[in-house]
């Protein structure tokens, strides 16, 4: 659990982060979204004290993050950044082993942890251990960057635009991997991004920042349905918010008994996909398939009702 | 910025005044001349030595620039490209030849006088200009090259109106390097009887007269400073023009 | 760069003549036909008499040598594989050295100690052409650093063996050497001490100064600017200007003269070389530290490395190749500049150069200049290889895993 209380950072008279307070639960993914200069990165960097706040406090699991010297605090918190920051003169294994080595783990434990992480990120250990960063593709470098951040099994992982440099297809895969890993280890993740799509896709809750201020901190559906300000509404995308809203829930949410004809749709597909399919094929209802059997249907009428503004 | 420009102007005035009326600076140098030795070099006119020194550097640098730019253009064209790696490594090897050794090795072949000095300055001056021209020509952004081809420029048009203008600041930096190094190296030419300011320094070394060493050294250092300054501001001006044409990057 | 290599590979393959080979063969032919292979002097002072290759050696020998040179030139002329060109160039250079040595013995009457035989234009042209062929073959083979070092050691060893065997003792330059062998080695030691000692001192002072410059911004501009100005003072003048202050220190500071500080001799030369070395050391240290990627720095901090750990484990290792490049620049520059010490009685190979110039004795000039060039050249090759090996992009482990990588993908 991370508790940010009235944190403020002033740079040369400019309030980069202005009195921000928020609580992040254990095992939660919080995405911080905003334009460049909104203060989102500064906020992130104050959590592991790469930036010291001008005022306010940050508690991690109830302890003030200033209780420990900065470098010791940072060893306990994972940190992954845009551009990855892999050390070009060290092998993949040495890169991943950075924090465990700083913490004085024994050699055996480090080795097995490195191999475990490589396998977790679908990189064959025997093949990748000894490679140098410049011999990796962008997607591989990104995975090594996250693996390195997770090496010492931190309870909290801070990520600053970690997927910013990836092309859309690889980015989608990397986001899936991250969700998978977060489920597995229940790591608390704070992720900074400038893309609302990414924020919605990854975040259990989204913090929207602008000019140093926290405008809204809410779950994706809430943010789309009830944007706190015009700025948040713009960022959430006025034009396609109906579809964004639909994309948040699976078909199973609107499952009802009954029959329908034609090609069935999977129960875990998004409502957005179901509506699109219904419109495209001109059907009023689609059969729903779960575990190989038709379990009911979803109607176009209900889908359209769900796409409307929640009351 | 303003202050340093003022200092430079002052130094220039002092230099010109010293070269025109060296005797009026006698009190400045007298403390460095031991045992009542003459404080100002009078064997030859300092002005004449300076002009001859500059002429030698100028001629050698000009010749080196013409030859090495031509050579660099040649090895970056499709027809000469197979010589590019080799010319690059020859340039690297050549750079390791000490200027004094080049001078010393030129004497047996060309005898005493200005010729070995000119040859040494020319040979040693080739490398920085060649190297920089190569860098300039080979680092023209790919997109710019493609755009030039795309609008239908011939190879020659591309060279003249795209590649060379973009490479110009780096080429100028090479010429500056050559000129400044040559100014210093030319002083050594006096050991083989070339008329340069080195004559004053050597006279000081032989007669143990620091005043001579000082005046010879200071004049060369000031010349180097002005040449360096002149070229850098020219490079900056051209760089700014080129930069204005390019998208910000 | 690699595009150039590929292009080169395609244009060079196929039937026909090698364009560089044509040029080199022409140089060899013109050199041997138009220039004397060696120069004969009845004594050290008189004008030289040019001697062609065919009359420089006993008849049969000279024909064999000429024949071999022709064969070698033809091999360069044709499009032959690079390893063959490399071996042909090395062997021909050895042959040329052997021939010039034999010419010395053959042309000098056995009892005559005044006669001098020196290599002539023909020899130098041929040697130049085959040296270029050697460099070209080495470039085309894209020899890895260790391969280049091995080649250098091989050539150096061959040269050493050759000189040591006495095969060239009749040549004028070695006569000059024989007359002053003791002095030669003493000056060689002085030369090396001046070049390497001043480099070591500059590294000890310059690297910490560079580190300081990166941390204290205002210091940086001031220091680099003043070192830049120092660099514009002509080397000869700087050597001279140090005489007076060092003489004063030697005379007035207790203990200074005991460690060799004096107005003449080694001290001013050492201090001048030190001063010239400082700028490349400081500026390369600054450039190296600034070349460390910002993200790597940020990641190192973000993962909890202390300032000291970041410096020792990330910044310094990543800056090291650039600092080493600075050391390379300084060493090569110092080996050349140390010649000037000869002007102010500081010793080194410059002693022979300037003695030779004042006596118009070419061989003496060569005795000083050739070892200087050879040392600078060898230093450049060794340190270039070292720089390449320490760069993370091309380090040994990277190459090893890279080749694994390639094999896997095939």
mmCIF file with all atom_site columns, C-alpha atoms in Angstrom, chain A residues 45 48-51 71 74-75 77 79 81-90 98-99 102 127 130-132 134-135 148, chain C residues 293 295-306 309-310 313-314 317-318 392-395 397-399 401-402 405 408:
data_model
loop_
_atom_site.group_PDB
_atom_site.id
_atom_site.type_symbol
_atom_site.label_atom_id
_atom_site.label_alt_id
_atom_site.label_comp_id
_atom_site.label_asym_id
_atom_site.label_entity_id
_atom_site.label_seq_id
_atom_site.pdbx_PDB_ins_code
_atom_site.Cartn_x
_atom_site.Cartn_y
_atom_site.Cartn_z
_atom_site.occupancy
_atom_site.B_iso_or_equiv
_atom_site.pdbx_formal_charge
_atom_site.auth_seq_id
_atom_site.auth_comp_id
_atom_site.auth_asym_id
_atom_site.auth_atom_id
_atom_site.pdbx_PDB_model_num
ATOM 1  C CA . UNK A 1 45  ? 10.131 9.532   -9.058  1.00 0.00 ? 45  UNK A CA 1
ATOM 2  C CA . UNK A 1 48  ? 11.404 5.963   -4.776  1.00 0.00 ? 48  UNK A CA 1
ATOM 3  C CA . UNK A 1 49  ? 12.980 9.318   -3.937  1.00 0.00 ? 49  UNK A CA 1
ATOM 4  C CA . UNK A 1 50  ? 14.850 9.851   -7.168  1.00 0.00 ? 50  UNK A CA 1
ATOM 5  C CA . UNK A 1 51  ? 13.260 13.249  -6.637  1.00 0.00 ? 51  UNK A CA 1
ATOM 6  C CA . UNK A 1 71  ? 19.567 3.932   -2.211  1.00 0.00 ? 71  UNK A CA 1
ATOM 7  C CA . UNK A 1 74  ? 15.260 2.008   -4.135  1.00 0.00 ? 74  UNK A CA 1
ATOM 8  C CA . UNK A 1 75  ? 16.711 -1.493  -3.877  1.00 0.00 ? 75  UNK A CA 1
ATOM 9  C CA . UNK A 1 77  ? 11.328 -1.005  -5.241  1.00 0.00 ? 77  UNK A CA 1
ATOM 10 C CA . UNK A 1 79  ? 12.088 0.519   -11.452 1.00 0.00 ? 79  UNK A CA 1
ATOM 11 C CA . UNK A 1 81  ? 11.932 3.181   -17.639 1.00 0.00 ? 81  UNK A CA 1
ATOM 12 C CA . UNK A 1 82  ? 11.428 4.168   -21.226 1.00 0.00 ? 82  UNK A CA 1
ATOM 13 C CA . UNK A 1 83  ? 14.577 3.311   -23.205 1.00 0.00 ? 83  UNK A CA 1
ATOM 14 C CA . UNK A 1 84  ? 15.093 0.554   -20.610 1.00 0.00 ? 84  UNK A CA 1
ATOM 15 C CA . UNK A 1 85  ? 18.496 1.860   -19.431 1.00 0.00 ? 85  UNK A CA 1
ATOM 16 C CA . UNK A 1 86  ? 20.184 -1.490  -19.770 1.00 0.00 ? 86  UNK A CA 1
ATOM 17 C CA . UNK A 1 87  ? 23.886 -1.286  -18.945 1.00 0.00 ? 87  UNK A CA 1
ATOM 18 C CA . UNK A 1 88  ? 25.556 -1.653  -22.351 1.00 0.00 ? 88  UNK A CA 1
ATOM 19 C CA . UNK A 1 89  ? 28.767 -3.127  -20.938 1.00 0.00 ? 89  UNK A CA 1
ATOM 20 C CA . UNK A 1 90  ? 27.067 -5.914  -19.015 1.00 0.00 ? 90  UNK A CA 1
ATOM 21 C CA . UNK A 1 98  ? 22.027 -5.866  -10.561 1.00 0.00 ? 98  UNK A CA 1
ATOM 22 C CA . UNK A 1 99  ? 19.805 -5.445  -7.513  1.00 0.00 ? 99  UNK A CA 1
ATOM 23 C CA . UNK A 1 102 ? 23.578 -5.042  -4.480  1.00 0.00 ? 102 UNK A CA 1
ATOM 24 C CA . UNK A 1 127 ? 20.623 -18.592 -25.183 1.00 0.00 ? 127 UNK A CA 1
ATOM 25 C CA . UNK A 1 130 ? 25.493 -14.187 -22.069 1.00 0.00 ? 130 UNK A CA 1
ATOM 26 C CA . UNK A 1 131 ? 24.182 -11.781 -24.685 1.00 0.00 ? 131 UNK A CA 1
ATOM 27 C CA . UNK A 1 132 ? 24.989 -8.104  -24.633 1.00 0.00 ? 132 UNK A CA 1
ATOM 28 C CA . UNK A 1 134 ? 22.975 -4.322  -28.179 1.00 0.00 ? 134 UNK A CA 1
ATOM 29 C CA . UNK A 1 135 ? 22.398 -7.824  -29.535 1.00 0.00 ? 135 UNK A CA 1
ATOM 30 C CA . UNK A 1 148 ? 15.756 -6.561  -14.061 1.00 0.00 ? 148 UNK A CA 1
ATOM 31 C CA . UNK C 2 293 ? 23.551 6.936   -21.680 1.00 0.00 ? 293 UNK C CA 1
ATOM 32 C CA . UNK C 2 295 ? 18.818 6.023   -19.152 1.00 0.00 ? 295 UNK C CA 1
ATOM 33 C CA . UNK C 2 296 ? 21.616 3.794   -17.864 1.00 0.00 ? 296 UNK C CA 1
ATOM 34 C CA . UNK C 2 297 ? 22.463 6.444   -15.276 1.00 0.00 ? 297 UNK C CA 1
ATOM 35 C CA . UNK C 2 298 ? 18.834 6.842   -14.278 1.00 0.00 ? 298 UNK C CA 1
ATOM 36 C CA . UNK C 2 299 ? 18.307 3.086   -14.097 1.00 0.00 ? 299 UNK C CA 1
ATOM 37 C CA . UNK C 2 300 ? 21.411 2.680   -11.939 1.00 0.00 ? 300 UNK C CA 1
ATOM 38 C CA . UNK C 2 301 ? 20.125 5.287   -9.526  1.00 0.00 ? 301 UNK C CA 1
ATOM 39 C CA . UNK C 2 302 ? 16.592 3.924   -9.635  1.00 0.00 ? 302 UNK C CA 1
ATOM 40 C CA . UNK C 2 303 ? 17.806 0.468   -8.678  1.00 0.00 ? 303 UNK C CA 1
ATOM 41 C CA . UNK C 2 304 ? 19.505 1.753   -5.585  1.00 0.00 ? 304 UNK C CA 1
ATOM 42 C CA . UNK C 2 305 ? 23.161 2.053   -6.480  1.00 0.00 ? 305 UNK C CA 1
ATOM 43 C CA . UNK C 2 306 ? 25.051 4.505   -4.311  1.00 0.00 ? 306 UNK C CA 1
ATOM 44 C CA . UNK C 2 309 ? 28.756 2.240   -7.013  1.00 0.00 ? 309 UNK C CA 1
ATOM 45 C CA . UNK C 2 310 ? 27.293 4.110   -9.971  1.00 0.00 ? 310 UNK C CA 1
ATOM 46 C CA . UNK C 2 313 ? 30.477 0.101   -11.899 1.00 0.00 ? 313 UNK C CA 1
ATOM 47 C CA . UNK C 2 314 ? 28.606 2.048   -14.561 1.00 0.00 ? 314 UNK C CA 1
ATOM 48 C CA . UNK C 2 317 ? 33.620 1.386   -17.254 1.00 0.00 ? 317 UNK C CA 1
ATOM 49 C CA . UNK C 2 318 ? 31.417 2.974   -19.914 1.00 0.00 ? 318 UNK C CA 1
ATOM 50 C CA . UNK C 2 392 ? 31.095 -2.887  -24.977 1.00 0.00 ? 392 UNK C CA 1
ATOM 51 C CA . UNK C 2 393 ? 29.843 -3.145  -28.556 1.00 0.00 ? 393 UNK C CA 1
ATOM 52 C CA . UNK C 2 394 ? 32.803 -5.206  -29.672 1.00 0.00 ? 394 UNK C CA 1
ATOM 53 C CA . UNK C 2 395 ? 34.152 -6.769  -26.498 1.00 0.00 ? 395 UNK C CA 1
ATOM 54 C CA . UNK C 2 397 ? 32.307 -11.767 -24.840 1.00 0.00 ? 397 UNK C CA 1
ATOM 55 C CA . UNK C 2 398 ? 29.982 -9.842  -27.140 1.00 0.00 ? 398 UNK C CA 1
ATOM 56 C CA . UNK C 2 399 ? 31.643 -11.304 -30.190 1.00 0.00 ? 399 UNK C CA 1
ATOM 57 C CA . UNK C 2 401 ? 27.787 -14.590 -27.990 1.00 0.00 ? 401 UNK C CA 1
ATOM 58 C CA . UNK C 2 402 ? 27.155 -12.807 -31.252 1.00 0.00 ? 402 UNK C CA 1
ATOM 59 C CA . UNK C 2 405 ? 23.550 -15.823 -32.084 1.00 0.00 ? 405 UNK C CA 1
ATOM 60 C CA . UNK C 2 408 ? 21.434 -20.110 -34.010 1.00 0.00 ? 408 UNK C CA 1
#
